[in-house]
Amino acid sequence: MIIVLKPKLSRKDETAVIREIRKLGYKPHIMRGVARTVIGAIGDELTHQSLESLPGMFPNAIESVMPVQKRYKFVSREAHPADSAITVLGNAIGGRKFQVMAGPCSVDSEKQLLTVAHAVKAAGATILRGGAFKPRTSPYEFQGLGLKGLKLLAKARRETGLGVITELLSEDHAEMVAEFTDIIQIGARNAQNFQLLIAAARTGKPILLKRGLSMRIEEWLLAGEYVLSNNNPNLLFCERGIRTFETYTRNTLDLSTIPIIKKESHLPIVIDPSQGAGRADLVAAMCKGAVAMGADALLIEVHPNPAEAWSDGAQQLSVALFARLMEDLKPFIAAAGRE
Amino acid sequence: MIIVLKPKLSRKDETAVIREIRKLGYKPHIMRGVARTVIGAIGDELTHQSLESLPGMFPNAIESVMPVQKRYKFVSREAHPADSAITVLGNAIGGRKFQVMAGPCSVDSEKQLLTVAHAVKAAGATILRGGAFKPRTSPYEFQGLGLKGLKLLAKARRETGLGVITELLSEDHAEMVAEFTDIIQIGARNAQNFQLLIAAARTGKPILLKRGLSMRIEEWLLAGEYVLSNNNPNLLFCERGIRTFETYTRNTLDLSTIPIIKKESHLPIVIDPSQGAGRADLVAAMCKGAVAMGADALLIEVHPNPAEAWSDGAQQLSVALFARLMEDLKPFIAAAGRE
Amino acid sequence: MIIVLKPKLSRKDETAVIREIRKLGYKPHIMRGVARTVIGAIGDELTHQSLESLPGMFPNAIESVMPVQKRYKFVSREAHPADSAITVLGNAIGGRKFQVMAGPCSVDSEKQLLTVAHAVKAAGATILRGGAFKPRTSPYEFQGLGLKGLKLLAKARRETGLGVITELLSEDHAEMVAEFTDIIQIGARNAQNFQLLIAAARTGKPILLKRGLSMRIEEWLLAGEYVLSNNNPNLLFCERGIRTFETYTRNTLDLSTIPIIKKESHLPIVIDPSQGAGRADLVAAMCKGAVAMGADALLIEVHPNPAEAWSDGAQQLSVALFARLMEDLKPFIAAAGRE
Amino acid sequence: MIIVLKPKLSRKDETAVIREIRKLGYKPHIMRGVARTVIGAIGDELTHQSLESLPGMFPNAIESVMPVQKRYKFVSREAHPADSAITVLGNAIGGRKFQVMAGPCSVDSEKQLLTVAHAVKAAGATILRGGAFKPRTSPYEFQGLGLKGLKLLAKARRETGLGVITELLSEDHAEMVAEFTDIIQIGARNAQNFQLLIAAARTGKPILLKRGLSMRIEEWLLAGEYVLSNNNPNLLFCERGIRTFETYTRNTLDLSTIPIIKKESHLPIVIDPSQGAGRADLVAAMCKGAVAMGADALLIEVHPNPAEAWSDGAQQLSVALFARLMEDLKPFIAAAGRE
């Protein structure tokens, strides 16, 4: 930790600060600069108590405290220099092969789910997504089919051989959801619901951790640290857009997270362009960018076949669009050195 | 709902959109403007299915969809024109009397808690705050004393007669926490953890709902709607700062929420300046602003007396600062027409 | 400056970094910590070249560089411990007397301006605001009356004795605008248009510098430093709301700037609640908060009297609302120890 | 425009609103919904006066006003369905050939500039970037070489045949800068300095308009409209990152602007990854993403060869890194169907 003292501080006040730094177990190292004195507090910031409350104790003596060390350990590239891959039904996410997870936003019916599952498998996806428990901004919106939805996912898994990813919303459902899914998804609104993260980690299933709407990268890595420090090494980070002032898109997809997560961590990074854009017409471009920048996988919402719903088959087009997208991605996957 | 069609749309495409609007139960009303045709979809937006997915279905026909109706009901001022007050041990929050909740960030020890409790009571606070379960960004930081902390809060309550507010972090703890507290606090990181909100609501205890770090006001009101629609009318909104680009303060305290919540809702609004600023030296000014703008209560972190820790008694000063702040607020409370 | 080196760095790389630090005129001071080595670069950060480009030069050796010193000088409280006041026609802004600047958003006509000018004077304002040059997001919107508007402001000034504040948009207009106004306003969109700041400073007139939409406090202070370092000591900071994710209000008025500017600078702070909220119904509460928190002045948009326009006199009400607001503020001004 | 009335409004108030809508030249169209009455105001929103001030006039009658029409015209894809390309010294930006603009952040010396110019040309760039006037957050930082820098750029242009892009900071310099450059750059901090935009447009030179730090897409398009409506059709949009809460990167590069600008406008889109990331180690990934997503050009900062400065040649590596990046981009350029 670096402690910057206020200018023209008396020796008495300086001594009081130094005494406290020592008391908290750090070795103080004093540097007298031109305008200010700076104290380096030497000690392991992960095991020692934080000094971030020091300015509150000495409001007239301390200007600021700056951490030097990184606060995450198990998720860090320093701790594990080689890439980690998470394997689901024989498909490694984070290896040479690029993976696609696709399916409906929520599981609505058996027919809808199976139609989409077969379609995305045919187009090359290896994992089926679909929400059985849906977090909704309003209590008056559809909250998902629950257990019935989980069973439909299991059926689609048996029929197609696709792995399954679905969201966990409640600590109390952790074991039930783990029984039916290959990857547990933690949604953006629960990304700092640490109790849920711990409950999910303890099932032993791989966890896909979406970035919270206003989560800094360091906080995201630390949320991931909750999973790994609870003895579950199988973590995937998933960027799905952050909240900014822009209103054209629902969220701002932050694709710079791809090289950043690769730099800071050994764990795979997945991009969700559907949530990121909130607009189907931007998804294809987002996917190309994600592939080119080195993402390990995509998580894409594919609309079900509405059949009787639309004479012009808007939704069939959506399944068709997904198939075309998978074709269009191929040269980019090759250019990125993936399969 | 208002549906804006793309310019120069064919009648065939227009008819397809109108047919779908009818199918979802709305009565379409067509307005042909200069540059675009607009459809008003008449029907109760709360009970009908949302039309927000329409642009996804008709990407080439629909430009945008705009809701007309408000999505919240029980929390709204329209539903309940008079102010609501929540009464805790005879003290009404939301009435004429201005209330102050104060205490340590986390419960550390019996001595610390009782010292602060007596001090804040003497200075005029009516409710004691203190965390027994602490949500921490890093798994390596102190997570709170848990049940032991709750019991200390109960002891402080008995000794001082102060009401107690403490945070609930896990659905599984809802009943246990409810047993020891007068108000259940839902923290900013769990503000859209709907399962936790429902579990808290069902205890029947008053709920203080902090605004999430990047929560729009509408989303906050809708999260509150989860409490009221689960048969718990005792809700307090608490602004504690939002996340912005500014780095001088930890968060940006959005005091405009005071007149906005008063306008949109009948429920009380509480301001937490400690989290809002993240700096003790700004708290006093924030409190004065909150009082002047019509807040119903304050939630303030007061440092414990560190006794042996500091020769200069930095922390005793903090308790002293709180007492002085309570004095300084008096003319502003009077100016605001409160007691 | 503090330079944090990467862990496990070779002595050769460390030496290269240290050599460069010396070359740039700083004295390096090395601290070997548990996980990392940190170098303190001792020297005046204001006169020496910045070290912020060092990580770009040594991407494999340096993790981060952190400045220690503040980058602003003349605007800082350190440089000038006592409060500064700016006096306009005998009224000091930043002294014991609380000041109100009020008037229309833009100068539309002689009748409109004079009506408002007399009304705001009668209600207690001492300075008349009104835009002659208007920055508009779209080129198709009204851009102001220009010189004709300036002359109307001068006429209103003569008739009422009010001081005048108006916005400067172009370097080329600096002298012309200075001829007609008592305070030059620099708008939020031009807050980092440094050429305009310099041109305005050189007129010698007091400058009111609005905070940019996404300007950090440090950047705002540094923009102010452009004025003072160009030999113009008469600067007022004006908070008018920042851009956040919230869409209920046009901007988020950051009232914490009041204690922060008071702490960091000796210059006065003015609050503009009209731009800040973008909604007339929130202005009164904002004004009360600003007064209570220690602002030196308010800048308020008052609608002109539309006379023939409305049978119900919506706009007359606005002038009336301003007069009532001025009454309502009195107890808060007294509580804040102002006149 | 759509005007949403408050619930349970009296007919008298409704009539007053309708009368005003008519007075402003719109034809009102009334829709009575379940919870609210909505008025469609039919008329050209570009030529009529805006109705956005209506809620201010009728605070008790109007809930909100929503525009229906787009506010930009000449920059819109609707006005000009085919792609536009801007040609500089025979190189079309916005055509099939992908273009790269590269060079130092600021022009420091003849040797530095010429070295970089030859290096980036050899690597395949067609346009040389370099700042002669630098907008600096602090007045104490290097502000550029001015006219001397412009002359060095002209020399580099003669020697290499590269086109030149440089920033314009002051209206007063518009003609001088235009004399020396092929493209005038308007920086992020001046993106809504409309006087500067008009002055730049009038030179007739192509304009590269960077997105402001907190500029919504619509505002960016409207700033571009200032250029086109001043009779200069040669505009390039340039995304360089927006300001968000994230602190890991200096800005958040919003690559979704590529498909959005392509959808809303016919004009080219350029990506500046150097400003976007603020970190050299993320630039390569950003560039690959930009190419894959359909950007028309890149604007990249290349470090000069410091020669005597560094034994390990950190900066030579930077020129080398640029050459390698140009190689690495080739398969992505091919995958994107460009040359």
Tab-separated table of N, CA and C in Angstrom, chain C residues 13 16-17 19-20 23 46 54 56-58 71-74 135-141 143 169-173 189-190 192-196 213-216 219 222-223 225-226 229 243-244 246-247 250 280 303 309-312 314-315 318, chain D residues 13 16-17 19-20 23 46 50 54 56-58 71-74 135-141 143 169-173 189-190 192-195 213-216 219 222-223 225-226 229 243-244 246-247 250 280 303 309-312 314-315 318:
chain	number	residue	atom	x	y	z
C	13	ASP	N	16.054	-5.236	-16.346
C	13	ASP	CA	14.881	-4.438	-16.716
C	13	ASP	C	14.641	-3.331	-15.687
C	16	ALA	N	16.913	-0.456	-16.290
C	16	ALA	CA	16.528	0.357	-17.443
C	16	ALA	C	15.442	1.357	-17.060
C	17	VAL	N	14.479	0.894	-16.265
C	17	VAL	CA	13.403	1.790	-15.819
C	17	VAL	C	13.982	2.919	-14.961
C	19	ARG	N	16.978	4.109	-14.878
C	19	ARG	CA	17.779	5.033	-15.683
C	19	ARG	C	16.878	6.075	-16.360
C	20	GLU	N	15.754	5.597	-16.903
C	20	GLU	CA	14.833	6.515	-17.590
C	20	GLU	C	14.216	7.521	-16.614
C	23	LYS	N	16.661	10.113	-16.055
C	23	LYS	CA	16.820	10.932	-17.261
C	23	LYS	C	15.745	12.008	-17.336
C	46	LEU	N	4.629	19.022	-11.395
C	46	LEU	CA	4.079	20.098	-12.226
C	46	LEU	C	5.105	20.635	-13.203
C	54	LEU	N	5.524	6.154	-19.249
C	54	LEU	CA	6.499	5.095	-18.935
C	54	LEU	C	5.978	3.680	-19.198
C	56	GLY	N	3.990	2.630	-21.370
C	56	GLY	CA	4.023	2.386	-22.808
C	56	GLY	C	5.432	2.055	-23.289
C	57	MET	N	6.423	2.661	-22.631
C	57	MET	CA	7.814	2.401	-23.006
C	57	MET	C	8.293	1.052	-22.487
C	58	PHE	N	7.804	0.674	-21.318
C	58	PHE	CA	8.240	-0.582	-20.681
C	58	PHE	C	7.031	-1.478	-20.397
C	71	ARG	N	-2.459	18.329	-9.778
C	71	ARG	CA	-2.002	18.920	-11.023
C	71	ARG	C	-2.424	20.377	-11.159
C	72	TYR	N	-3.271	20.886	-10.269
C	72	TYR	CA	-3.713	22.275	-10.385
C	72	TYR	C	-3.066	23.088	-9.277
C	73	LYS	N	-2.908	24.356	-9.521
C	73	LYS	CA	-2.117	25.188	-8.630
C	73	LYS	C	-2.912	26.427	-8.216
C	74	PHE	N	-3.181	27.334	-9.182
C	74	PHE	CA	-3.810	28.614	-8.833
C	74	PHE	C	-5.239	28.457	-8.315
C	135	PRO	N	-25.815	27.121	-28.012
C	135	PRO	CA	-25.280	25.899	-28.603
C	135	PRO	C	-26.416	24.885	-28.718
C	136	ARG	N	-26.723	24.421	-29.900
C	136	ARG	CA	-27.844	23.503	-30.068
C	136	ARG	C	-27.372	22.181	-30.654
C	137	THR	N	-27.821	21.090	-30.076
C	137	THR	CA	-27.432	19.755	-30.531
C	137	THR	C	-27.669	19.591	-32.031
C	138	SER	N	-28.737	20.160	-32.539
C	138	SER	CA	-29.061	20.046	-33.958
C	138	SER	C	-28.883	21.384	-34.665
C	139	PRO	N	-28.356	21.381	-35.906
C	139	PRO	CA	-28.213	22.646	-36.644
C	139	PRO	C	-29.557	23.245	-37.040
C	140	TYR	N	-30.643	22.468	-36.870
C	140	TYR	CA	-31.949	22.956	-37.299
C	140	TYR	C	-32.710	23.630	-36.172
C	141	GLU	N	-32.099	23.797	-35.021
C	141	GLU	CA	-32.761	24.446	-33.896
C	141	GLU	C	-32.306	25.901	-33.781
C	143	GLN	N	-30.675	29.208	-32.926
C	143	GLN	CA	-29.290	29.395	-32.462
C	143	GLN	C	-29.082	30.700	-31.698
C	169	LEU	N	-19.717	31.505	-27.182
C	169	LEU	CA	-19.629	30.263	-27.959
C	169	LEU	C	-18.423	30.229	-28.878
C	170	SER	N	-17.916	31.415	-29.224
C	170	SER	CA	-16.876	31.469	-30.258
C	170	SER	C	-15.747	32.384	-29.810
C	171	GLU	N	-14.509	31.926	-30.022
C	171	GLU	CA	-13.345	32.781	-29.724
C	171	GLU	C	-13.485	34.152	-30.380
C	172	ASP	N	-14.050	34.145	-31.598
C	172	ASP	CA	-14.122	35.387	-32.367
C	172	ASP	C	-15.088	36.402	-31.763
C	173	HIS	N	-15.972	35.915	-30.869
C	173	HIS	CA	-16.938	36.818	-30.255
C	173	HIS	C	-16.511	37.303	-28.876
C	189	ARG	N	-20.694	22.029	-22.962
C	189	ARG	CA	-20.108	21.384	-24.142
C	189	ARG	C	-18.773	22.021	-24.533
C	190	ASN	N	-18.495	23.203	-24.019
C	190	ASN	CA	-17.226	23.871	-24.299
C	190	ASN	C	-16.282	23.876	-23.094
C	192	GLN	N	-14.068	21.959	-22.083
C	192	GLN	CA	-12.664	21.649	-22.383
C	192	GLN	C	-12.275	22.182	-23.766
C	193	ASN	N	-12.953	23.232	-24.197
C	193	ASN	CA	-12.559	23.986	-25.398
C	193	ASN	C	-11.569	25.044	-24.890
C	194	PHE	N	-10.304	24.612	-24.799
C	194	PHE	CA	-9.318	25.419	-24.082
C	194	PHE	C	-9.049	26.753	-24.785
C	195	GLN	N	-9.146	26.771	-26.115
C	195	GLN	CA	-8.935	28.027	-26.848
C	195	GLN	C	-10.008	29.045	-26.447
C	196	LEU	N	-11.231	28.562	-26.266
C	196	LEU	CA	-12.314	29.457	-25.862
C	196	LEU	C	-12.079	29.954	-24.430
C	213	LEU	N	-20.236	17.559	-19.347
C	213	LEU	CA	-21.176	16.462	-19.096
C	213	LEU	C	-20.518	15.225	-18.501
C	214	SER	N	-19.247	15.004	-18.833
C	214	SER	CA	-18.595	13.823	-18.261
C	214	SER	C	-17.209	14.202	-17.765
C	215	MET	N	-17.155	15.348	-17.133
C	215	MET	CA	-15.891	15.886	-16.647
C	215	MET	C	-15.664	15.441	-15.201
C	216	ARG	N	-14.501	14.863	-14.957
C	216	ARG	CA	-14.130	14.564	-13.575
C	216	ARG	C	-13.790	15.877	-12.872
C	219	GLU	N	-10.503	17.348	-13.730
C	219	GLU	CA	-10.451	17.964	-15.052
C	219	GLU	C	-11.117	19.343	-15.059
C	222	LEU	N	-8.763	21.714	-13.513
C	222	LEU	CA	-7.689	22.013	-14.466
C	222	LEU	C	-8.174	22.933	-15.581
C	223	ALA	N	-9.434	22.789	-16.001
C	223	ALA	CA	-9.977	23.721	-16.994
C	223	ALA	C	-10.022	25.121	-16.385
C	225	GLU	N	-7.973	26.130	-14.208
C	225	GLU	CA	-6.568	26.546	-14.155
C	225	GLU	C	-6.164	27.262	-15.454
C	226	TYR	N	-6.789	26.896	-16.575
C	226	TYR	CA	-6.534	27.621	-17.839
C	226	TYR	C	-6.914	29.093	-17.711
C	229	SER	N	-4.369	30.740	-14.961
C	229	SER	CA	-2.989	30.828	-15.455
C	229	SER	C	-2.903	31.783	-16.651
C	243	ARG	N	-23.673	13.504	-16.993
C	243	ARG	CA	-24.380	12.488	-17.763
C	243	ARG	C	-24.165	11.121	-17.125
C	244	THR	N	-25.260	10.469	-16.810
C	244	THR	CA	-25.186	9.123	-16.239
C	244	THR	C	-26.153	8.229	-17.018
C	246	GLU	N	-28.974	7.252	-15.892
C	246	GLU	CA	-30.360	7.546	-15.504
C	246	GLU	C	-31.050	8.322	-16.618
C	247	THR	N	-32.305	7.985	-16.902
C	247	THR	CA	-33.030	8.680	-17.965
C	247	THR	C	-34.240	9.443	-17.437
C	250	ARG	N	-32.745	14.670	-17.163
C	250	ARG	CA	-31.863	14.837	-18.317
C	250	ARG	C	-30.404	14.635	-17.901
C	280	ALA	N	-38.892	21.285	-14.586
C	280	ALA	CA	-39.239	22.392	-13.702
C	280	ALA	C	-39.719	21.916	-12.339
C	303	HIS	N	-39.198	31.235	-16.864
C	303	HIS	CA	-39.963	31.379	-18.104
C	303	HIS	C	-40.514	32.784	-18.233
C	309	ALA	N	-50.541	34.153	-24.726
C	309	ALA	CA	-50.401	32.768	-25.171
C	309	ALA	C	-51.377	31.813	-24.496
C	310	TRP	N	-51.540	31.955	-23.216
C	310	TRP	CA	-52.254	30.934	-22.463
C	310	TRP	C	-53.333	31.569	-21.607
C	311	SER	N	-54.546	31.029	-21.738
C	311	SER	CA	-55.628	31.528	-20.881
C	311	SER	C	-55.317	31.203	-19.423
C	312	ASP	N	-54.728	30.060	-19.193
C	312	ASP	CA	-54.438	29.674	-17.799
C	312	ASP	C	-53.098	30.232	-17.314
C	314	ALA	N	-49.858	29.659	-17.927
C	314	ALA	CA	-48.829	28.718	-17.465
C	314	ALA	C	-47.512	29.425	-17.183
C	315	GLN	N	-47.154	30.337	-18.040
C	315	GLN	CA	-45.867	30.999	-17.885
C	315	GLN	C	-45.881	32.034	-16.771
C	318	SER	N	-44.961	30.523	-13.896
C	318	SER	CA	-43.538	30.262	-13.751
C	318	SER	C	-42.826	31.433	-13.086
D	13	ASP	N	-58.269	21.011	-19.328
D	13	ASP	CA	-56.815	20.978	-19.446
D	13	ASP	C	-56.400	20.330	-20.761
D	16	ALA	N	-56.674	22.762	-23.560
D	16	ALA	CA	-55.591	23.758	-23.568
D	16	ALA	C	-54.336	23.190	-24.236
D	17	VAL	N	-54.030	21.934	-23.941
D	17	VAL	CA	-52.854	21.301	-24.561
D	17	VAL	C	-53.063	21.194	-26.070
D	19	ARG	N	-54.935	22.943	-28.021
D	19	ARG	CA	-54.891	24.252	-28.640
D	19	ARG	C	-53.435	24.672	-28.896
D	20	GLU	N	-52.574	24.418	-27.911
D	20	GLU	CA	-51.172	24.793	-28.068
D	20	GLU	C	-50.500	23.970	-29.167
D	23	LYS	N	-51.418	25.453	-32.324
D	23	LYS	CA	-50.770	26.751	-32.504
D	23	LYS	C	-49.333	26.597	-33.007
D	46	LEU	N	-38.738	18.279	-38.159
D	46	LEU	CA	-37.503	19.000	-38.488
D	46	LEU	C	-37.776	20.471	-38.788
D	50	SER	N	-39.991	22.509	-31.911
D	50	SER	CA	-40.051	21.314	-31.077
D	50	SER	C	-41.169	21.430	-30.048
D	54	LEU	N	-43.245	21.496	-24.113
D	54	LEU	CA	-44.644	21.423	-23.666
D	54	LEU	C	-44.808	20.991	-22.207
D	56	GLY	N	-43.031	21.519	-19.731
D	56	GLY	CA	-42.709	22.659	-18.873
D	56	GLY	C	-43.872	23.638	-18.805
D	57	MET	N	-44.592	23.771	-19.920
D	57	MET	CA	-45.736	24.687	-19.942
D	57	MET	C	-46.935	24.101	-19.213
D	58	PHE	N	-47.109	22.788	-19.299
D	58	PHE	CA	-48.270	22.122	-18.697
D	58	PHE	C	-47.806	21.031	-17.729
D	71	ARG	N	-33.813	13.242	-36.160
D	71	ARG	CA	-33.511	14.668	-36.211
D	71	ARG	C	-32.420	15.001	-37.229
D	72	TYR	N	-31.759	13.977	-37.773
D	72	TYR	CA	-30.692	14.261	-38.733
D	72	TYR	C	-31.166	13.885	-40.122
D	73	LYS	N	-30.604	14.536	-41.103
D	73	LYS	CA	-31.112	14.429	-42.457
D	73	LYS	C	-29.988	14.047	-43.425
D	74	PHE	N	-29.034	14.970	-43.643
D	74	PHE	CA	-28.010	14.736	-44.662
D	74	PHE	C	-27.097	13.561	-44.329
D	135	PRO	N	-4.791	19.431	-27.560
D	135	PRO	CA	-5.638	19.842	-26.432
D	135	PRO	C	-5.184	19.098	-25.184
D	136	ARG	N	-4.794	19.788	-24.155
D	136	ARG	CA	-4.275	19.123	-22.955
D	136	ARG	C	-5.125	19.463	-21.745
D	137	THR	N	-5.457	18.448	-20.978
D	137	THR	CA	-6.274	18.639	-19.793
D	137	THR	C	-5.702	19.708	-18.878
D	138	SER	N	-4.397	19.772	-18.781
D	138	SER	CA	-3.737	20.753	-17.914
D	138	SER	C	-3.003	21.802	-18.753
D	139	PRO	N	-3.061	23.069	-18.320
D	139	PRO	CA	-2.328	24.108	-19.060
D	139	PRO	C	-0.820	23.945	-18.954
D	140	TYR	N	-0.365	23.056	-18.065
D	140	TYR	CA	1.073	22.925	-17.844
D	140	TYR	C	1.682	21.810	-18.690
D	141	GLU	N	0.887	21.216	-19.555
D	141	GLU	CA	1.406	20.153	-20.407
D	141	GLU	C	1.718	20.703	-21.806
D	143	GLN	N	1.708	21.730	-25.447
D	143	GLN	CA	0.540	22.062	-26.259
D	143	GLN	C	0.782	21.904	-27.767
D	169	LEU	N	-7.897	22.961	-33.489
D	169	LEU	CA	-8.316	23.288	-32.121
D	169	LEU	C	-9.032	24.623	-32.033
D	170	SER	N	-8.773	25.518	-32.996
D	170	SER	CA	-9.266	26.885	-32.889
D	170	SER	C	-9.880	27.322	-34.215
D	171	GLU	N	-11.047	27.971	-34.130
D	171	GLU	CA	-11.665	28.525	-35.348
D	171	GLU	C	-10.668	29.382	-36.118
D	172	ASP	N	-9.844	30.111	-35.382
D	172	ASP	CA	-8.936	31.058	-36.019
D	172	ASP	C	-7.842	30.381	-36.836
D	173	HIS	N	-7.654	29.071	-36.581
D	173	HIS	CA	-6.604	28.353	-37.304
D	173	HIS	C	-7.146	27.563	-38.483
D	189	ARG	N	-13.049	16.300	-27.330
D	189	ARG	CA	-13.459	17.383	-26.427
D	189	ARG	C	-14.121	18.542	-27.173
D	190	ASN	N	-13.932	18.589	-28.504
D	190	ASN	CA	-14.562	19.628	-29.310
D	190	ASN	C	-15.699	19.095	-30.177
D	192	GLN	N	-18.745	18.797	-29.771
D	192	GLN	CA	-19.939	19.637	-29.802
D	192	GLN	C	-19.563	21.120	-29.715
D	193	ASN	N	-18.354	21.431	-30.199
D	193	ASN	CA	-17.946	22.828	-30.378
D	193	ASN	C	-18.413	23.195	-31.787
D	194	PHE	N	-19.680	23.625	-31.855
D	194	PHE	CA	-20.319	23.746	-33.166
D	194	PHE	C	-19.663	24.828	-34.029
D	195	GLN	N	-19.152	25.884	-33.401
D	195	GLN	CA	-18.467	26.948	-34.150
D	195	GLN	C	-17.228	26.391	-34.836
D	213	LEU	N	-16.707	12.294	-25.444
D	213	LEU	CA	-16.568	11.318	-24.366
D	213	LEU	C	-17.894	10.798	-23.833
D	214	SER	N	-18.931	11.612	-23.894
D	214	SER	CA	-20.222	11.124	-23.387
D	214	SER	C	-21.323	11.496	-24.373
D	215	MET	N	-21.017	11.318	-25.639
D	215	MET	CA	-21.940	11.684	-26.713
D	215	MET	C	-22.787	10.481	-27.095
D	216	ARG	N	-24.100	10.678	-27.078
D	216	ARG	CA	-24.973	9.632	-27.598
D	216	ARG	C	-24.825	9.582	-29.112
D	219	GLU	N	-26.521	12.324	-30.968
D	219	GLU	CA	-25.839	13.619	-30.881
D	219	GLU	C	-24.631	13.689	-31.818
D	222	LEU	N	-25.874	14.231	-35.218
D	222	LEU	CA	-26.304	15.628	-35.360
D	222	LEU	C	-25.111	16.576	-35.450
D	223	ALA	N	-24.028	16.256	-34.736
D	223	ALA	CA	-22.819	17.076	-34.880
D	223	ALA	C	-22.301	16.945	-36.309
D	225	GLU	N	-24.150	16.442	-38.803
D	225	GLU	CA	-25.111	17.206	-39.613
D	225	GLU	C	-24.681	18.673	-39.724
D	226	TYR	N	-23.995	19.188	-38.688
D	226	TYR	CA	-23.456	20.561	-38.774
D	226	TYR	C	-22.460	20.677	-39.941
D	229	SER	N	-24.589	20.123	-43.387
D	229	SER	CA	-25.513	21.222	-43.663
D	229	SER	C	-24.754	22.525	-43.922
D	243	ARG	N	-16.626	7.505	-22.142
D	243	ARG	CA	-16.298	7.511	-20.716
D	243	ARG	C	-17.343	6.697	-19.952
D	244	THR	N	-16.866	5.723	-19.218
D	244	THR	CA	-17.750	4.905	-18.385
D	244	THR	C	-17.149	4.817	-16.985
D	246	GLU	N	-15.683	2.248	-15.835
D	246	GLU	CA	-14.534	1.333	-15.828
D	246	GLU	C	-13.237	2.137	-15.715
D	247	THR	N	-12.300	1.650	-14.907
D	247	THR	CA	-11.039	2.372	-14.752
D	247	THR	C	-9.845	1.567	-15.276
D	250	ARG	N	-8.607	3.568	-20.182
D	250	ARG	CA	-8.880	4.999	-20.061
D	250	ARG	C	-10.300	5.314	-20.536
D	280	ALA	N	-1.193	0.313	-24.961
D	280	ALA	CA	-0.642	-0.272	-26.180
D	280	ALA	C	-0.918	-1.767	-26.260
D	303	HIS	N	4.603	4.866	-31.998
D	303	HIS	CA	5.681	5.550	-31.284
D	303	HIS	C	6.862	5.803	-32.202
D	309	ALA	N	17.652	6.970	-27.147
D	309	ALA	CA	16.998	7.003	-25.855
D	309	ALA	C	17.119	5.691	-25.086
D	310	TRP	N	16.947	4.592	-25.733
D	310	TRP	CA	16.821	3.334	-25.026
D	310	TRP	C	17.762	2.293	-25.585
D	311	SER	N	18.507	1.686	-24.668
D	311	SER	CA	19.367	0.597	-25.138
D	311	SER	C	18.518	-0.578	-25.633
D	312	ASP	N	17.416	-0.835	-24.961
D	312	ASP	CA	16.609	-1.991	-25.380
D	312	ASP	C	15.633	-1.643	-26.503
D	314	ALA	N	12.873	0.163	-26.815
D	314	ALA	CA	11.438	-0.027	-26.589
D	314	ALA	C	10.612	0.570	-27.725
D	315	GLN	N	11.033	1.708	-28.178
D	315	GLN	CA	10.236	2.384	-29.199
D	315	GLN	C	10.413	1.750	-30.576
D	318	SER	N	8.023	-0.588	-30.970
D	318	SER	CA	6.693	-0.091	-31.267
D	318	SER	C	6.477	0.037	-32.768
